[in-house]
Amino acid sequence: MPETRTIADLALEVRSKNAGPFWVTMELFMRDAAGYTIVADPGYLNATVIAGLYGVEPDTVQIFRIPALDVVKISFPRPVPQGSLRDRDIHAGQHHVPLALFPLPGPVT
Amino acid sequence: MNEVRVLTPTGMLGAGFPPETLTRGLELGADVIAVDGGSTDSGPYYLGAGIAKTAAAAVARDMRMLLRAASAAGIPLIIGSCGTSGTDSGVDWVAGITHGILAEEGLDLKVATIYSEQRADDLAARLDRIKPLPPAGPLDAATLESCRHIVGMMGHDPIVAALEAGADVVLAGRATDTAIAAAFPLMKGLPPGPVWHAAKIVECGGQCTTNPRAGGVLATIDADGFTIEPLDPDNACTPTSVAAHMLYETVNPFTMREPAGTIDVSEAVYEALDTRRVRVSKSRFVPAGQHTIKLEGARITGYETMSFTAIRDPHILGQIDTWAALMRKMIGEWVSGTLGLDGSDYAFDLRLYGHDAILDGIEPDRRPPREVGVMLLVRAADQQTATAVAKVANPLMLHLPTPDMNYLPSLAFATSPAETERGAVYEFALHHAVDVDSPTSMFRLNLPPDADSINPRSDADATHRRPDADATHRRPDAVAINLPEDGDA
């Protein structure tokens, strides 16, 4: 049985990081324009999907699609205050994983 | 000047850099060296406690190389956000290290310090001019008063004031990452569009290159744009590596607010000059109608004690979520029974490292782990209570079985004692900007009384006054320069 293909399979790098103490930002650096076209499709990756992955409100999610770099960038307010009792990732540097492991759309070829 | 060359050898003072990065930068004709000394990225502790993240020896190693280079080339050296958070204590800390090195090396450089710490009651008196930044809400005086330290984030103007006064070395409190690189080229009359965009690109040193570990970069700024190149001859800037740096740690990759206006790179063009240099043009800076200074503040939220045990037994690991749920329930019951405390007196977080500690409820992989580190983090209003809770939990962290086990396992504590007191813990309490009439009025600039003397003692004394130490000394007696007063002062 083939493993489910994910965004990470089409990306050079998927990363996350604080953007100041109150925001987290993530970037999908795609390998090529074909991969970019898939993840830049708002029908596939949108604020509602991101909100579901990260447990945040959809209207707080900002998505920037940058075809010149084959990059999709996603920013939203940090759900847990930085450095608080329940902050398990001070730099938010490991929070890209749910996005990187998000299944690609459609049938696997 | 038709062009200005800004040298940034590293993204963080104390992070280190190859000495060749400076040598190469000076060979290429650097006009100014700019290095960031701080960030909020490592959390609220550093601002709250007024203590630097970096080791003094690491800062001294970098400063020694920087001071020698600045002196040899006769160019200014600008350090921003001294001591990680840019508190007055952080500026004094870097100033002390600097003066020690100048004395040891026999270097005659004029050092200016700029303080950015703010008094809560000064800010409370003008709440009507303080606006929340998303996602924060409106500010009240009690929040300001609760902060251990508050800093204002300076733009380029106070740094320009120090340079114009003849400073060779500028040690700034909290400053925007970009202001430290933008100050000198703006002072030389170069246009703000290319200057601010170049300043953003160089702010993390080699981060905008294809090998961020290979030292720093040099930006050559002129009237039409700027050229960026790495200082390691084997490293490269490409249009993609440079453009991609606008993504790094920013919410919005196209626009960035500075005190004086907004950097807009949405129309910027990135072109390869050769295999390792990139030309950037069509960057814009849109001046703001209202000059604003962003505030940062940190306050104590309690005291923490940490305990750490570990599990290797496959039977427990096979039902680790059940075990953790039982642990949470038992801690509550034992603390209530032994200490008479309830959830309003303390809080704890139980983290299963190796299972789902980092992502918790959004962890997509729920397969049984091979081993798990169990961190118990207890927070209370005082250290004694936090430690008492952790100690009451100690037998559970050592022996708690799963519900189906009819014997007591002994789990693997990592240390003896199992508990570690973490002291005060902090949170960022401010995410606001204050409207100001003057870009320099919230900042205090100090120059040594005698610019020609090397006298670390007198300078340290002159600059050692925090704003909350003595309200009548907002500009100490030894200040050689007075910045313009206005309604905000």
Coordinates of C-alpha atoms in Angstrom, one line a residue:
Chain A
M1 CA 0.0 0.0 0.0
P2 CA 1.6 3.3 -1.0
E3 CA 2.1 6.0 1.6
T4 CA -0.1 9.1 1.3
R5 CA 1.8 11.8 -0.6
T6 CA 2.1 15.1 1.3
I7 CA 3.0 18.7 0.6
A8 CA 6.6 17.9 1.9
D9 CA 7.0 15.5 -1.1
L10 CA 6.7 18.5 -3.5
A11 CA 8.6 21.1 -1.4
L12 CA 12.3 22.1 -1.0
E13 CA 11.5 23.2 2.5
V14 CA 8.5 23.7 4.7
R15 CA 9.3 25.9 7.7
S16 CA 7.7 27.8 10.6
K17 CA 8.9 30.6 12.9
N18 CA 7.7 33.3 15.1
A19 CA 7.1 36.6 13.4
G20 CA 7.4 38.7 16.6
P21 CA 6.0 37.4 19.9
F22 CA 2.4 37.4 18.8
W23 CA 2.4 35.8 15.3
V24 CA 3.6 32.6 13.7
T25 CA 4.5 32.4 10.0
M26 CA 5.1 29.4 7.7
E27 CA 6.5 29.1 4.3
L28 CA 6.1 26.4 1.7
F29 CA 9.1 26.6 -0.7
M30 CA 8.0 24.4 -3.6
R31 CA 10.4 22.6 -5.9
D32 CA 8.8 24.0 -9.1
A33 CA 5.9 25.8 -10.7
A34 CA 3.9 22.6 -10.9
G35 CA 4.1 22.0 -7.1
Y36 CA 3.4 25.7 -6.5
T37 CA 0.3 25.5 -8.7
I38 CA -1.1 22.7 -6.5
V39 CA -0.5 24.4 -3.1
A40 CA -1.4 27.9 -4.3
D41 CA -4.9 26.7 -5.3
P42 CA -7.3 28.3 -2.8
G43 CA -9.7 25.3 -3.3
Y44 CA -7.0 23.1 -1.8
L45 CA -5.2 25.3 0.8
N46 CA -7.1 28.1 2.3
A47 CA -7.8 29.8 5.6
T48 CA -10.4 27.2 6.7
V49 CA -7.9 24.3 6.1
I50 CA -5.2 26.1 8.0
A51 CA -7.6 26.9 10.8
G52 CA -8.5 23.3 11.0
L53 CA -4.8 22.1 11.1
Y54 CA -3.8 24.6 13.8
G55 CA -7.0 25.2 15.9
V56 CA -7.2 28.9 15.1
E57 CA -10.0 31.1 13.7
P58 CA -10.2 31.2 9.9
D59 CA -10.6 35.0 9.8
T60 CA -7.2 35.5 11.5
V61 CA -5.3 33.5 8.9
Q62 CA -3.4 35.5 6.2
I63 CA -2.1 33.7 3.1
F64 CA 0.4 35.2 0.6
R65 CA 0.9 33.4 -2.8
I66 CA 4.2 34.4 -4.4
P67 CA 4.6 32.7 -7.9
A68 CA 7.9 34.4 -8.6
L69 CA 9.4 32.3 -5.7
D70 CA 7.1 29.3 -5.9
V71 CA 6.3 30.1 -2.3
V72 CA 3.0 30.1 -0.3
K73 CA 3.4 32.0 3.0
I74 CA 0.9 31.6 5.8
S75 CA 0.7 33.8 8.9
F76 CA -1.7 33.8 11.9
P77 CA -1.7 34.9 15.6
R78 CA 0.1 32.5 17.9
P79 CA -2.6 30.4 19.5
V80 CA -0.5 30.1 22.7
P81 CA 1.4 33.1 24.2
Q82 CA 5.1 32.8 23.7
G83 CA 6.9 31.5 26.8
S84 CA 3.7 30.8 28.7
L85 CA 3.1 27.6 30.7
R86 CA 1.6 25.8 27.7
D87 CA 4.0 27.1 25.0
R88 CA 5.9 24.0 23.9
D89 CA 7.7 25.6 21.0
I90 CA 9.2 29.0 22.0
H91 CA 10.4 29.9 18.5
A92 CA 7.4 28.1 16.8
G93 CA 10.1 26.4 14.7
Q94 CA 8.5 22.9 14.7
H95 CA 4.9 23.9 13.9
H96 CA 5.3 23.5 10.2
V97 CA 4.9 19.7 10.5
P98 CA 1.1 19.4 10.3
L99 CA 1.2 21.5 7.2
A100 CA 4.1 19.6 5.7
L101 CA 2.3 16.3 6.3
F102 CA -1.0 17.5 4.9
P103 CA -2.1 15.1 2.1
L104 CA -1.9 16.2 -1.5
P105 CA -5.2 16.5 -3.4
G106 CA -6.6 14.0 -5.8
P107 CA -5.6 10.5 -6.8
V108 CA -2.0 9.5 -6.3
T109 CA -0.3 8.8 -9.6
Chain B
M1 CA 28.3 60.3 -1.1
N2 CA 26.9 58.7 -4.2
E3 CA 26.9 55.3 -2.6
V4 CA 27.2 53.8 0.8
R5 CA 28.5 50.3 1.6
V6 CA 26.9 48.7 4.7
L7 CA 28.8 45.7 6.2
T8 CA 26.8 43.2 8.4
P9 CA 29.2 40.4 9.5
T10 CA 26.6 38.5 11.5
G11 CA 22.9 38.5 12.3
M12 CA 23.5 38.6 16.0
L13 CA 26.2 40.1 18.2
G14 CA 27.7 37.2 20.0
A15 CA 26.8 34.6 17.4
G16 CA 30.3 34.7 16.0
F17 CA 31.6 35.1 12.4
P18 CA 34.7 34.3 10.5
P19 CA 37.4 37.0 10.8
E20 CA 37.7 37.0 7.1
T21 CA 34.2 38.4 6.7
L22 CA 35.4 41.7 8.2
T23 CA 38.6 41.7 6.3
R24 CA 36.8 41.2 3.0
G25 CA 34.2 43.8 3.9
L26 CA 36.8 46.4 4.6
E27 CA 38.7 45.5 1.3
L28 CA 35.4 46.1 -0.6
G29 CA 35.3 49.6 1.0
A30 CA 32.7 49.3 3.8
D31 CA 31.5 52.7 5.0
V32 CA 29.7 51.5 8.2
I33 CA 29.4 48.3 10.2
A34 CA 26.0 47.4 11.6
V35 CA 25.2 44.5 13.9
D36 CA 22.0 43.6 15.7
G37 CA 22.4 42.7 19.3
G38 CA 18.9 41.5 20.1
S39 CA 15.5 40.0 19.4
T40 CA 12.3 39.1 21.0
D41 CA 12.5 35.7 19.3
S42 CA 13.8 33.8 22.3
G43 CA 10.9 34.8 24.5
P44 CA 9.9 37.3 27.2
Y45 CA 12.4 36.3 29.8
Y46 CA 15.2 38.4 28.5
L47 CA 13.2 41.6 28.5
G48 CA 11.4 40.8 31.8
A49 CA 14.6 40.0 33.6
G50 CA 16.8 42.5 31.8
I51 CA 19.4 39.8 31.2
A52 CA 21.1 39.0 27.8
K53 CA 20.7 35.7 26.0
T54 CA 24.3 35.8 24.8
A55 CA 27.4 35.0 26.9
A56 CA 29.6 38.0 27.8
A57 CA 32.7 36.2 26.3
A58 CA 30.9 35.7 23.0
V59 CA 29.9 39.3 22.8
A60 CA 33.4 40.4 23.8
R61 CA 35.0 38.1 21.1
D62 CA 32.8 39.7 18.4
M63 CA 33.1 43.3 19.7
R64 CA 36.9 43.0 19.8
M65 CA 37.0 42.1 16.1
L66 CA 34.4 44.8 15.3
L67 CA 36.1 47.6 17.2
R68 CA 39.5 46.8 15.7
A69 CA 38.0 46.8 12.2
A70 CA 36.0 50.1 12.8
S71 CA 39.1 51.7 14.2
A72 CA 41.4 50.5 11.4
A73 CA 39.1 51.6 8.7
G74 CA 37.9 54.8 10.4
I75 CA 34.2 53.9 9.9
P76 CA 31.4 53.9 12.4
L77 CA 30.1 50.8 14.2
I78 CA 26.5 50.6 15.1
I79 CA 25.0 47.9 17.5
G80 CA 21.2 47.8 18.0
S81 CA 19.1 46.2 20.7
C82 CA 22.0 45.7 23.0
G83 CA 21.8 42.9 25.6
T84 CA 19.1 41.0 23.6
S85 CA 16.1 43.0 24.8
G86 CA 17.6 46.6 24.6
T87 CA 16.9 47.4 28.2
D88 CA 19.1 50.1 29.8
S89 CA 20.9 47.3 31.7
G90 CA 21.6 45.6 28.3
V91 CA 23.1 48.9 26.9
D92 CA 25.2 49.3 30.0
W93 CA 26.4 45.6 29.7
V94 CA 27.6 46.0 26.1
A95 CA 29.1 49.4 26.9
G96 CA 31.0 47.9 29.8
I97 CA 32.4 45.2 27.5
T98 CA 33.2 47.8 24.9
H99 CA 35.1 50.1 27.1
G100 CA 37.1 47.2 28.5
I101 CA 38.2 46.2 25.1
L102 CA 39.0 49.8 24.0
A103 CA 41.2 50.2 27.1
E104 CA 42.9 46.8 26.5
E105 CA 43.4 47.5 22.8
G106 CA 44.4 51.1 23.2
L107 CA 41.8 52.2 20.8
D108 CA 40.5 55.8 20.8
L109 CA 36.9 55.6 19.7
K110 CA 34.0 57.8 20.9
V111 CA 31.2 55.7 22.2
A112 CA 27.6 56.9 22.3
T113 CA 24.9 55.0 24.1
I114 CA 21.2 55.4 23.4
Y115 CA 18.6 54.3 26.0
S116 CA 15.2 53.2 25.1
E117 CA 13.6 52.1 28.3
Q118 CA 10.3 53.8 29.2
R119 CA 8.5 54.7 32.4
A120 CA 5.1 53.2 32.8
D121 CA 3.6 56.4 34.2
D122 CA 5.0 58.5 31.3
L123 CA 3.2 56.2 28.9
A124 CA 0.0 55.9 31.1
A125 CA -0.2 59.7 30.9
R126 CA -0.7 59.4 27.1
L127 CA -2.8 56.3 26.7
D128 CA -4.9 58.2 24.2
R129 CA -1.9 58.2 21.8
I130 CA -1.2 54.4 22.2
K131 CA -2.8 52.1 19.7
P132 CA -3.0 48.3 19.8
L133 CA -1.3 46.3 17.1
P134 CA -3.1 43.1 15.9
P135 CA -4.0 40.8 17.7
A136 CA -3.7 43.0 20.9
G137 CA -6.5 44.9 22.5
P138 CA -6.6 48.4 24.0
L139 CA -4.0 49.2 26.7
D140 CA -4.7 50.3 30.3
A141 CA -2.5 51.8 32.9
A142 CA -2.5 48.7 35.1
T143 CA -1.0 46.6 32.3
L144 CA 1.8 49.2 31.9
E145 CA 2.4 49.2 35.6
S146 CA 2.6 45.4 35.7
C147 CA 5.6 45.3 33.4
R148 CA 9.1 44.8 34.8
H149 CA 10.7 46.5 31.8
I150 CA 9.2 48.5 28.9
V151 CA 11.2 49.5 25.9
G152 CA 10.4 51.7 22.9
M153 CA 11.7 50.5 19.5
M154 CA 13.7 53.3 18.0
G155 CA 14.0 54.0 14.3
H156 CA 17.0 55.5 12.6
D157 CA 16.7 59.1 13.9
P158 CA 18.3 58.7 17.4
I159 CA 21.2 56.7 15.8
V160 CA 21.7 59.5 13.2
A161 CA 21.7 62.0 16.0
A162 CA 24.5 60.1 17.7
L163 CA 26.5 59.8 14.4
E164 CA 26.1 63.5 13.7
A165 CA 27.4 64.3 17.1
G166 CA 30.6 62.5 16.2
A167 CA 30.1 59.0 17.7
D168 CA 32.4 56.3 16.3
V169 CA 30.6 53.6 18.1
V170 CA 26.8 53.7 18.7
L171 CA 25.4 51.3 21.3
A172 CA 21.6 51.5 21.0
G173 CA 18.9 50.1 23.2
R174 CA 15.9 48.5 21.5
A175 CA 15.9 49.5 17.8
T176 CA 14.2 48.0 14.8
D177 CA 16.4 45.4 13.1
T178 CA 16.5 47.7 10.0
A179 CA 17.2 51.0 11.7
I180 CA 20.8 50.1 12.6
A181 CA 21.7 49.5 9.0
A182 CA 19.6 52.3 7.6
A183 CA 20.9 55.1 9.8
F184 CA 24.2 55.9 8.2
P185 CA 23.1 55.7 4.5
L186 CA 20.0 57.9 5.3
M187 CA 22.3 60.4 7.1
K188 CA 24.4 60.5 3.9
G189 CA 21.3 61.4 1.9
L190 CA 20.5 58.2 0.1
P191 CA 16.9 57.6 -0.8
P192 CA 14.8 55.7 1.7
G193 CA 13.4 53.1 -0.7
P194 CA 16.7 51.4 -1.4
V195 CA 18.1 52.1 2.0
W196 CA 15.3 50.5 4.0
H197 CA 15.0 47.5 1.7
A198 CA 18.7 46.9 1.9
A199 CA 18.6 47.3 5.6
K200 CA 16.0 44.5 5.9
I201 CA 17.9 42.2 3.6
V202 CA 21.2 42.5 5.6
E203 CA 19.6 42.4 9.1
C204 CA 20.3 38.7 9.5
G205 CA 23.8 38.7 8.0
G206 CA 24.2 35.7 5.8
Q207 CA 20.6 34.6 6.0
C208 CA 20.0 36.1 2.5
T209 CA 22.7 34.0 0.9
T210 CA 22.7 30.4 -0.3
N211 CA 24.8 29.4 2.7
P212 CA 23.8 31.3 5.8
R213 CA 26.6 29.8 7.9
A214 CA 29.4 31.3 5.8
G215 CA 29.6 34.8 7.3
G216 CA 28.1 38.1 6.5
V217 CA 27.1 40.3 3.6
L218 CA 27.8 43.8 2.1
A219 CA 25.1 46.0 0.6
T220 CA 26.1 48.8 -1.7
I221 CA 23.3 51.3 -1.7
D222 CA 23.0 54.1 -4.4
A223 CA 20.3 56.4 -5.7
D224 CA 18.5 53.8 -7.8
G225 CA 18.8 50.6 -5.7
F226 CA 21.3 48.4 -4.0
T227 CA 23.7 45.5 -4.7
I228 CA 24.0 42.7 -2.2
E229 CA 26.9 40.3 -2.0
P230 CA 28.2 37.7 0.5
L231 CA 31.6 38.3 2.1
D232 CA 32.7 34.7 1.7
P233 CA 34.0 34.3 -1.9
D234 CA 32.6 30.8 -2.1
N235 CA 29.1 31.9 -1.0
A236 CA 26.4 33.4 -3.2
C237 CA 23.4 35.7 -3.2
T238 CA 20.8 34.7 -5.8
P239 CA 17.6 36.6 -6.7
T240 CA 15.7 33.9 -5.0
S241 CA 17.9 33.8 -1.8
V242 CA 17.6 37.6 -1.5
A243 CA 13.9 37.9 -2.3
A244 CA 13.1 35.0 0.0
H245 CA 14.7 36.8 3.0
M246 CA 11.6 39.1 3.0
L247 CA 9.7 36.1 4.1
Y248 CA 11.9 35.4 7.2
E249 CA 10.1 36.1 10.5
T250 CA 7.7 38.6 8.9
V251 CA 3.9 38.4 8.9
N252 CA 3.6 40.1 5.6
P253 CA 6.4 39.6 3.0
F254 CA 5.6 42.8 1.0
T255 CA 5.3 45.6 3.5
M256 CA 7.0 46.3 6.8
R257 CA 6.2 49.2 9.2
E258 CA 9.0 51.3 10.5
P259 CA 8.6 54.2 12.9
A260 CA 8.8 56.7 10.0
G261 CA 6.8 54.8 7.4
T262 CA 6.3 51.6 5.5
I263 CA 8.8 49.6 3.4
D264 CA 7.0 48.3 0.3
V265 CA 8.8 45.7 -1.8
S266 CA 5.8 44.5 -3.7
E267 CA 7.2 46.0 -7.0
A268 CA 10.9 45.2 -6.2
V269 CA 13.0 43.7 -9.0
Y270 CA 15.8 41.2 -8.1
E271 CA 18.4 40.7 -10.9
A272 CA 21.6 38.5 -10.8
L273 CA 24.7 40.7 -11.7
D274 CA 26.8 37.5 -11.8
T275 CA 26.8 34.2 -10.0
R276 CA 27.0 35.7 -6.5
R277 CA 25.8 39.3 -6.6
V278 CA 22.2 40.6 -6.8
R279 CA 21.0 44.0 -7.9
V280 CA 17.7 45.1 -6.3
S281 CA 15.7 48.1 -7.6
K282 CA 12.2 49.5 -7.4
S283 CA 12.0 49.3 -3.6
R284 CA 9.8 51.9 -2.1
F285 CA 9.4 53.6 1.3
V286 CA 6.1 55.3 2.0
P287 CA 6.4 57.9 4.7
A288 CA 3.8 57.7 7.4
G289 CA 1.5 60.6 8.3
Q290 CA 2.1 59.8 11.9
H291 CA 5.5 58.8 13.4
T292 CA 5.0 55.8 15.8
I293 CA 7.2 54.0 18.3
K294 CA 6.4 50.3 19.0
L295 CA 6.4 49.3 22.6
E296 CA 7.5 46.0 24.1
G297 CA 7.0 45.1 27.8
A298 CA 7.3 42.0 29.9
R299 CA 5.8 41.1 33.2
I300 CA 6.0 38.2 35.7
T301 CA 3.2 35.6 35.4
G302 CA 4.4 33.4 38.2
Y303 CA 7.2 31.0 39.3
E304 CA 7.8 27.6 37.8
T305 CA 9.3 24.3 39.0
M306 CA 10.1 21.6 36.6
S307 CA 10.3 17.8 37.1
F308 CA 11.4 15.3 34.4
T309 CA 11.0 11.5 34.3
A310 CA 11.1 9.1 31.5
I311 CA 9.4 5.8 30.4
R312 CA 10.8 2.9 28.4
D313 CA 8.4 0.1 29.4
P314 CA 6.5 -0.9 26.2
H315 CA 3.4 -1.8 28.3
I316 CA 3.0 1.8 29.5
L317 CA 4.0 3.3 26.2
G318 CA 1.3 1.3 24.5
Q319 CA -1.3 3.2 26.4
I320 CA 0.6 6.4 27.1
D321 CA -2.4 8.8 26.6
T322 CA -4.3 6.8 29.3
W323 CA -1.3 6.9 31.6
A324 CA -1.0 10.7 31.1
A325 CA -4.7 11.3 31.8
L326 CA -4.4 9.3 35.0
M327 CA -1.3 11.3 36.0
R328 CA -3.2 14.6 35.5
K329 CA -6.1 13.4 37.6
M330 CA -3.9 12.0 40.3
I331 CA -1.7 15.2 40.6
G332 CA -4.9 17.2 41.1
E333 CA -6.2 14.9 43.8
W334 CA -2.9 14.5 45.7
V335 CA -2.2 18.3 45.6
S336 CA -5.7 18.9 46.9
G337 CA -5.4 16.3 49.6
T338 CA -1.9 17.2 50.7
L339 CA -1.6 20.9 50.2
G340 CA -5.2 21.9 50.1
L341 CA -4.7 23.8 46.8
D342 CA -7.0 23.8 43.9
G343 CA -6.7 24.9 40.2
S344 CA -6.9 28.6 41.2
D345 CA -3.7 28.3 43.2
Y346 CA -1.5 26.6 40.7
A347 CA -1.4 25.3 37.1
F348 CA 0.7 22.6 35.5
D349 CA 1.5 21.3 32.0
L350 CA 2.4 17.6 31.5
R351 CA 4.4 17.1 28.3
L352 CA 5.2 13.8 26.7
Y353 CA 8.4 14.3 24.9
G354 CA 8.8 11.6 22.2
H355 CA 5.0 11.3 21.9
D356 CA 3.3 14.6 21.3
A357 CA 5.0 17.2 23.5
I358 CA 5.7 19.7 20.8
L359 CA 2.4 19.7 18.8
D360 CA 0.1 18.3 21.5
G361 CA -3.5 18.2 20.2
I362 CA -2.5 18.9 16.6
E363 CA 0.1 16.1 16.4
P364 CA -0.9 14.0 13.3
D365 CA 1.1 10.9 14.1
R366 CA -0.3 8.9 17.0
R367 CA 1.8 5.7 16.7
P368 CA 3.1 4.3 20.1
P369 CA 6.5 5.8 20.9
R370 CA 9.7 3.8 21.8
E371 CA 10.5 6.0 24.8
V372 CA 9.0 9.1 26.3
G373 CA 10.4 11.9 28.4
V374 CA 7.7 13.2 30.8
M375 CA 8.1 16.9 31.7
L376 CA 6.0 18.3 34.5
L377 CA 6.0 22.0 34.6
V378 CA 4.3 23.6 37.6
R379 CA 3.5 27.3 37.8
A380 CA 2.3 29.1 40.9
A381 CA 2.3 32.7 42.4
D382 CA 5.4 31.9 44.3
Q383 CA 8.3 29.5 44.0
Q384 CA 7.6 27.6 47.2
T385 CA 4.1 26.6 46.1
A386 CA 5.3 25.6 42.7
T387 CA 8.0 23.4 44.2
A388 CA 5.6 21.9 46.8
V389 CA 3.3 20.9 44.0
A390 CA 6.1 19.3 42.1
K391 CA 7.3 17.4 45.2
V392 CA 3.9 16.1 45.9
A393 CA 3.8 14.8 42.3
N394 CA 7.2 13.2 42.8
P395 CA 6.0 9.7 43.8
L396 CA 3.6 9.7 40.9
M397 CA 6.4 10.7 38.5
L398 CA 8.4 7.8 39.9
H399 CA 5.8 5.0 40.3
L400 CA 2.5 5.7 38.5
P401 CA 1.2 2.5 36.7
T402 CA -1.4 2.2 34.0
P403 CA -4.8 1.3 35.3
D404 CA -4.4 -2.4 34.2
M405 CA -1.1 -2.9 36.0
N406 CA -1.2 -4.7 39.4
Y407 CA 2.3 -3.6 40.5
L408 CA 4.2 -0.3 40.7
P409 CA 6.7 0.4 38.0
S410 CA 9.7 2.6 38.8
L411 CA 10.2 5.2 36.0
A412 CA 13.5 6.8 35.0
F413 CA 14.1 10.2 36.7
A414 CA 16.7 12.2 34.7
T415 CA 18.2 14.0 37.6
S416 CA 18.5 14.1 41.4
P417 CA 16.8 16.0 42.7
A418 CA 14.1 15.5 40.2
E419 CA 12.8 19.0 40.6
T420 CA 14.4 22.1 39.2
E421 CA 13.3 25.6 40.3
R422 CA 13.0 27.9 37.2
G423 CA 12.4 31.1 39.0
A424 CA 10.2 33.9 37.7
V425 CA 8.6 33.4 34.4
Y426 CA 7.4 36.2 32.1
E427 CA 5.0 37.1 29.3
F428 CA 5.0 39.9 26.7
A429 CA 2.3 42.2 27.9
L430 CA 2.5 44.9 25.2
H431 CA 2.0 44.9 21.5
H432 CA 1.2 48.5 21.0
A433 CA 2.5 51.6 19.2
V434 CA 2.6 55.2 20.5
D435 CA 2.1 58.2 18.3
V436 CA 5.0 60.7 18.8
D437 CA 5.7 64.2 17.6
S438 CA 9.4 63.6 17.5
P439 CA 11.2 60.4 16.5
T440 CA 13.9 61.0 19.1
S441 CA 12.0 62.3 22.1
M442 CA 11.5 58.9 23.8
F443 CA 15.2 58.0 23.7
R444 CA 18.1 59.3 25.7
L445 CA 21.4 59.8 24.0
N446 CA 24.7 59.9 26.0
L447 CA 28.1 60.8 24.8
P448 CA 31.2 60.8 27.1
P449 CA 31.9 64.2 28.5
D450 CA 35.4 64.3 26.9
A451 CA 35.3 62.8 23.5
D452 CA 39.1 62.5 23.3
S453 CA 39.7 60.6 26.5
I454 CA 39.5 56.9 27.0
N455 CA 37.9 56.6 30.4
P456 CA 35.6 53.7 30.9
R457 CA 34.8 54.5 34.5
S458 CA 33.4 57.9 34.0
D459 CA 31.4 56.9 31.0
A460 CA 29.9 53.9 32.8
D461 CA 28.9 56.1 35.7
A462 CA 27.4 58.7 33.5
T463 CA 25.2 56.2 31.7
H464 CA 24.1 54.0 34.5
R465 CA 20.8 55.7 35.3
R466 CA 17.6 53.8 34.5
P467 CA 14.5 55.9 33.8
D468 CA 12.8 54.4 36.9
A469 CA 15.8 55.1 39.1
D470 CA 15.5 58.8 39.2
A471 CA 12.9 60.8 37.3
T472 CA 14.9 63.9 37.4
H473 CA 17.8 62.3 35.5
R474 CA 16.2 61.4 32.3
R475 CA 19.1 63.0 30.6
P476 CA 22.1 62.6 32.9
D477 CA 24.4 65.4 33.8
A478 CA 27.2 64.1 31.6
V479 CA 25.2 64.3 28.4
A480 CA 27.0 66.3 25.9
I481 CA 24.1 66.6 23.6
N482 CA 20.5 67.4 24.1
L483 CA 18.0 66.0 21.7
P484 CA 15.1 68.2 20.6
E485 CA 12.4 68.5 23.1
D486 CA 8.7 68.3 22.2
G487 CA 5.4 67.6 23.6
D488 CA 6.2 63.9 24.1
A489 CA 9.2 64.5 26.3

